PDB file of C-alpha atoms in Angstrom:
ATOM      1  CA  MET A   1     103.000 135.910 118.114  1.00 76.00           C
ATOM      2  CA  ILE A   2     103.991 133.730 121.052  1.00 81.00           C
ATOM      3  CA  ARG A   3     100.417 132.496 121.386  1.00 91.00           C
ATOM      4  CA  LEU A   4     100.415 131.430 117.711  1.00 91.00           C
ATOM      5  CA  LEU A   5     103.657 129.482 118.225  1.00 92.00           C
ATOM      6  CA  ASN A   6     102.203 127.849 121.353  1.00 93.00           C
ATOM      7  CA  VAL A   7      99.064 126.806 119.452  1.00 93.00           C
ATOM      8  CA  LEU A   8     101.163 125.405 116.562  1.00 94.00           C
ATOM      9  CA  ALA A   9     103.336 123.475 119.049  1.00 94.00           C
ATOM     10  CA  ILE A  10     100.255 121.975 120.743  1.00 95.00           C
ATOM     11  CA  VAL A  11      98.736 121.022 117.370  1.00 95.00           C
ATOM     12  CA  GLY A  12     102.032 119.429 116.329  1.00 95.00           C
ATOM     13  CA  LEU A  13     102.218 117.544 119.627  1.00 96.00           C
ATOM     14  CA  ILE A  14      98.665 116.230 119.252  1.00 96.00           C
ATOM     15  CA  GLY A  15      99.326 115.248 115.608  1.00 96.00           C
ATOM     16  CA  SER A  16     102.477 113.330 116.487  1.00 96.00           C
ATOM     17  CA  ALA A  17     100.680 111.576 119.389  1.00 96.00           C
ATOM     18  CA  VAL A  18      97.844 110.505 117.076  1.00 96.00           C
ATOM     19  CA  TYR A  19     100.380 109.232 114.523  1.00 96.00           C
ATOM     20  CA  ALA A  20     102.325 107.308 117.216  1.00 96.00           C
ATOM     21  CA  TYR A  21      99.158 105.651 118.544  1.00 96.00           C
ATOM     22  CA  SER A  22      98.001 104.727 115.033  1.00 96.00           C
ATOM     23  CA  ILE A  23     101.389 103.096 114.342  1.00 96.00           C
ATOM     24  CA  LYS A  24     101.200 101.285 117.689  1.00 96.00           C
ATOM     25  CA  TYR A  25      97.745  99.838 117.053  1.00 96.00           C
ATOM     26  CA  ASP A  26      98.609  98.922 113.455  1.00 96.00           C
ATOM     27  CA  THR A  27     101.670  97.074 114.771  1.00 97.00           C
ATOM     28  CA  LEU A  28      99.532  95.220 117.343  1.00 96.00           C
ATOM     29  CA  TYR A  29      97.050  94.254 114.600  1.00 97.00           C
ATOM     30  CA  GLN A  30      99.841  92.963 112.357  1.00 97.00           C
ATOM     31  CA  ALA A  31     101.354  90.992 115.275  1.00 97.00           C
ATOM     32  CA  GLY A  32      97.954  89.363 115.862  1.00 97.00           C
ATOM     33  CA  GLN A  33      97.738  88.408 112.179  1.00 97.00           C
ATOM     34  CA  VAL A  34     101.220  86.869 112.309  1.00 97.00           C
ATOM     35  CA  SER A  35     100.226  84.901 115.415  1.00 97.00           C
ATOM     36  CA  LYS A  36      97.080  83.577 113.673  1.00 97.00           C
ATOM     37  CA  LEU A  37      99.096  82.547 110.625  1.00 97.00           C
ATOM     38  CA  LYS A  38     101.675  80.772 112.799  1.00 97.00           C
ATOM     39  CA  THR A  39      98.870  78.843 114.508  1.00 97.00           C
ATOM     40  CA  ALA A  40      97.339  77.892 111.152  1.00 97.00           C
ATOM     41  CA  LEU A  41     100.746  76.813 109.841  1.00 97.00           C
ATOM     42  CA  HIS A  42     101.323  74.658 112.919  1.00 97.00           C
ATOM     43  CA  LYS A  43      97.915  72.977 112.428  1.00 97.00           C
ATOM     44  CA  GLU A  44      98.670  72.298 108.750  1.00 97.00           C
ATOM     45  CA  ARG A  45     102.033  70.757 109.630  1.00 97.00           C
ATOM     46  CA  GLN A  46     100.335  68.514 112.185  1.00 97.00           C
ATOM     47  CA  ALA A  47      97.777  67.458 109.566  1.00 97.00           C
ATOM     48  CA  ILE A  48     100.584  66.631 107.128  1.00 97.00           C
ATOM     49  CA  ALA A  49     102.306  64.538 109.810  1.00 97.00           C
ATOM     50  CA  VAL A  50      99.053  62.616 110.420  1.00 97.00           C
ATOM     51  CA  LEU A  51      98.618  61.996 106.681  1.00 97.00           C
ATOM     52  CA  ARG A  52     102.199  60.726 106.388  1.00 96.00           C
ATOM     53  CA  ALA A  53     101.627  58.355 109.299  1.00 96.00           C
ATOM     54  CA  GLU A  54      98.429  57.052 107.670  1.00 96.00           C
ATOM     55  CA  TRP A  55     100.260  56.566 104.367  1.00 95.00           C
ATOM     56  CA  GLN A  56     102.988  54.565 106.086  1.00 95.00           C
ATOM     57  CA  LEU A  57     100.322  52.465 107.791  1.00 94.00           C
ATOM     58  CA  LEU A  58      98.516  51.793 104.506  1.00 93.00           C
ATOM     59  CA  THR A  59     101.689  50.898 102.591  1.00 92.00           C
ATOM     60  CA  ARG A  60     103.078  48.402 105.087  1.00 94.00           C
ATOM     61  CA  PRO A  61     104.466  45.382 103.167  1.00 92.00           C
ATOM     62  CA  ASP A  62     102.585  42.803 105.282  1.00 92.00           C
ATOM     63  CA  ARG A  63      99.262  44.624 104.726  1.00 92.00           C
ATOM     64  CA  LEU A  64      99.910  44.895 100.979  1.00 90.00           C
ATOM     65  CA  GLN A  65     100.897  41.231 100.750  1.00 89.00           C
ATOM     66  CA  ALA A  66      97.644  40.198 102.446  1.00 89.00           C
ATOM     67  CA  ALA A  67      95.635  42.411 100.052  1.00 89.00           C
ATOM     68  CA  VAL A  68      97.463  40.968  97.038  1.00 86.00           C
ATOM     69  CA  GLU A  69      96.806  37.398  98.143  1.00 86.00           C
ATOM     70  CA  ARG A  70      93.148  38.188  98.788  1.00 88.00           C
ATOM     71  CA  HIS A  71      92.358  40.126  95.592  1.00 87.00           C
ATOM     72  CA  LEU A  72      94.902  39.168  92.906  1.00 87.00           C
ATOM     73  CA  THR A  73      95.797  35.852  91.371  1.00 84.00           C
ATOM     74  CA  LEU A  74      99.505  36.289  90.792  1.00 78.00           C
ATOM     75  CA  GLU A  75     102.068  33.570  90.384  1.00 78.00           C
ATOM     76  CA  PRO A  76     105.674  33.866  91.472  1.00 78.00           C
ATOM     77  CA  ILE A  77     108.332  34.611  88.887  1.00 81.00           C
ATOM     78  CA  GLY A  78     110.246  31.532  87.871  1.00 81.00           C
ATOM     79  CA  ASP A  79     112.978  30.645  85.431  1.00 80.00           C
ATOM     80  CA  GLY A  80     110.407  30.101  82.689  1.00 79.00           C
ATOM     81  CA  HIS A  81     109.524  33.809  82.692  1.00 80.00           C
ATOM     82  CA  LEU A  82     113.082  34.919  82.043  1.00 83.00           C
ATOM     83  CA  ALA A  83     114.759  34.960  78.645  1.00 83.00           C
ATOM     84  CA  ARG A  84     118.391  34.988  77.603  1.00 84.00           C
ATOM     85  CA  LEU A  85     119.897  37.657  75.415  1.00 85.00           C
ATOM     86  CA  THR A  86     120.655  35.055  72.763  1.00 86.00           C
ATOM     87  CA  ASP A  87     116.931  34.236  72.503  1.00 84.00           C
ATOM     88  CA  LEU A  88     116.184  37.723  71.192  1.00 85.00           C
ATOM     89  CA  PRO A  89     116.141  38.199  67.403  1.00 88.00           C
ATOM     90  CA  ASN A  90     118.873  40.281  65.825  1.00 87.00           C
ATOM     91  CA  ARG A  91     118.014  43.861  65.071  1.00 83.00           C
ATOM     92  CA  PRO A  92     117.568  44.459  61.332  1.00 81.00           C
ATOM     93  CA  ASP A  93     120.154  46.601  59.581  1.00 80.00           C
ATOM     94  CA  ARG A  94     118.614  50.032  59.052  1.00 78.00           C
ATOM     95  CA  GLY A  95     121.251  51.278  56.658  1.00 79.00           C
ATOM     96  CA  ASP A  96     121.676  54.902  55.762  1.00 82.00           C
ATOM     97  CA  GLU A  97     118.177  56.349  56.249  1.00 83.00           C
ATOM     98  CA  ILE A  98     119.288  59.948  55.798  1.00 85.00           C
ATOM     99  CA  GLY A  99     120.986  59.096  52.504  1.00 82.00           C
ATOM    100  CA  ARG A 100     117.821  57.366  51.254  1.00 84.00           C
ATOM    101  CA  LEU A 101     115.697  60.365  52.228  1.00 85.00           C
ATOM    102  CA  LEU A 102     118.048  62.761  50.487  1.00 85.00           C
ATOM    103  CA  ALA A 103     118.093  60.618  47.354  1.00 84.00           C
ATOM    104  CA  SER A 104     114.302  60.450  47.253  1.00 85.00           C
ATOM    105  CA  THR A 105     113.859  64.195  47.645  1.00 85.00           C
ATOM    106  CA  ALA A 106     116.691  65.263  45.330  1.00 77.00           C
ATOM    107  CA  THR A 107     115.654  67.165  42.198  1.00 70.00           C
ATOM    108  CA  PRO A 108     117.140  66.032  38.905  1.00 64.00           C
ATOM    109  CA  THR A 109     119.796  68.368  37.628  1.00 62.00           C
ATOM    110  CA  VAL A 110     119.806  69.474  34.014  1.00 55.00           C
ATOM    111  CA  THR A 111     123.169  69.563  32.281  1.00 58.00           C
ATOM    112  CA  PRO A 112     123.932  72.301  29.732  1.00 57.00           C
ATOM    113  CA  LYS A 113     123.841  69.856  26.827  1.00 61.00           C
ATOM    114  CA  ASP A 114     120.332  68.676  27.840  1.00 60.00           C
ATOM    115  CA  LYS A 115     118.920  72.227  27.975  1.00 59.00           C
ATOM    116  CA  PRO A 116     116.731  73.431  25.182  1.00 60.00           C
ATOM    117  CA  ALA A 117     118.009  76.427  23.220  1.00 60.00           C
ATOM    118  CA  GLY A 118     117.122  79.846  24.592  1.00 58.00           C
ATOM    119  CA  VAL A 119     116.785  78.743  28.229  1.00 57.00           C
ATOM    120  CA  ARG A 120     119.211  80.531  30.445  1.00 58.00           C
ATOM    121  CA  ASP A 121     120.390  79.655  33.956  1.00 58.00           C
ATOM    122  CA  GLU A 122     118.623  81.457  36.747  1.00 60.00           C
ATOM    123  CA  PRO A 123     120.367  81.812  40.054  1.00 57.00           C
ATOM    124  CA  ARG A 124     119.130  79.581  42.829  1.00 58.00           C
ATOM    125  CA  THR A 125     117.732  81.462  45.798  1.00 58.00           C
ATOM    126  CA  THR A 126     116.444  80.604  49.203  1.00 60.00           C
ATOM    127  CA  GLY A 127     113.013  81.957  48.521  1.00 56.00           C
ATOM    128  CA  SER A 128     113.752  85.574  47.737  1.00 54.00           C
ATOM    129  CA  VAL A 129     112.208  86.785  44.527  1.00 55.00           C
ATOM    130  CA  THR A 130     113.310  89.916  42.720  1.00 56.00           C
ATOM    131  CA  THR A 131     110.527  91.895  41.138  1.00 57.00           C
ATOM    132  CA  ARG A 132     110.568  94.679  38.616  1.00 58.00           C
ATOM    133  CA  THR A 133     108.158  97.601  38.908  1.00 59.00           C
ATOM    134  CA  VAL A 134     106.783  99.028  35.720  1.00 58.00           C
ATOM    135  CA  SER A 135     105.442 102.551  35.713  1.00 59.00           C
ATOM    136  CA  THR A 136     102.385 103.285  33.567  1.00 65.00           C
ATOM    137  CA  ARG A 137     102.735 107.051  33.799  1.00 64.00           C
ATOM    138  CA  PRO A 138     104.443 108.846  30.958  1.00 63.00           C
ATOM    139  CA  PRO A 139     107.796 110.383  31.830  1.00 62.00           C
ATOM    140  CA  ALA A 140     107.689 113.962  33.041  1.00 63.00           C
ATOM    141  CA  VAL A 141     108.610 116.531  30.407  1.00 62.00           C
ATOM    142  CA  SER A 142     111.064 119.109  31.599  1.00 59.00           C
ATOM    143  CA  ARG A 143     110.549 122.636  30.302  1.00 54.00           C
TER     144      ARG A 143
END
């Protein structure tokens, strides 16, 4: 019995050692991956800094002014290009557009004196229709 307990203890010790070493090496692998990602992130940040510096160099006002003078025929803005508010035409009166739309889409109402005889009022609905089912079977005869 003691030998069986000794063997189980040794197997347990070996199993826990294997587990501890596997955790250790997995941790080292993950640390290496984090280090690689940090290096890649640092390189990307440096590349972004270089691109920002190039953008600032390309958008310098003196460089843009020289390119405009070389490639575009622009004239400076003078008083002749500006208008006064009084020079603008008055905005036309639009009136009541909603009222006009409602009047054009309104349905004519029929007064009771204009109705032909025998026509009764049906209730107005919002689209619901009541239907009646008619059975074609004869009623059941009770015995």
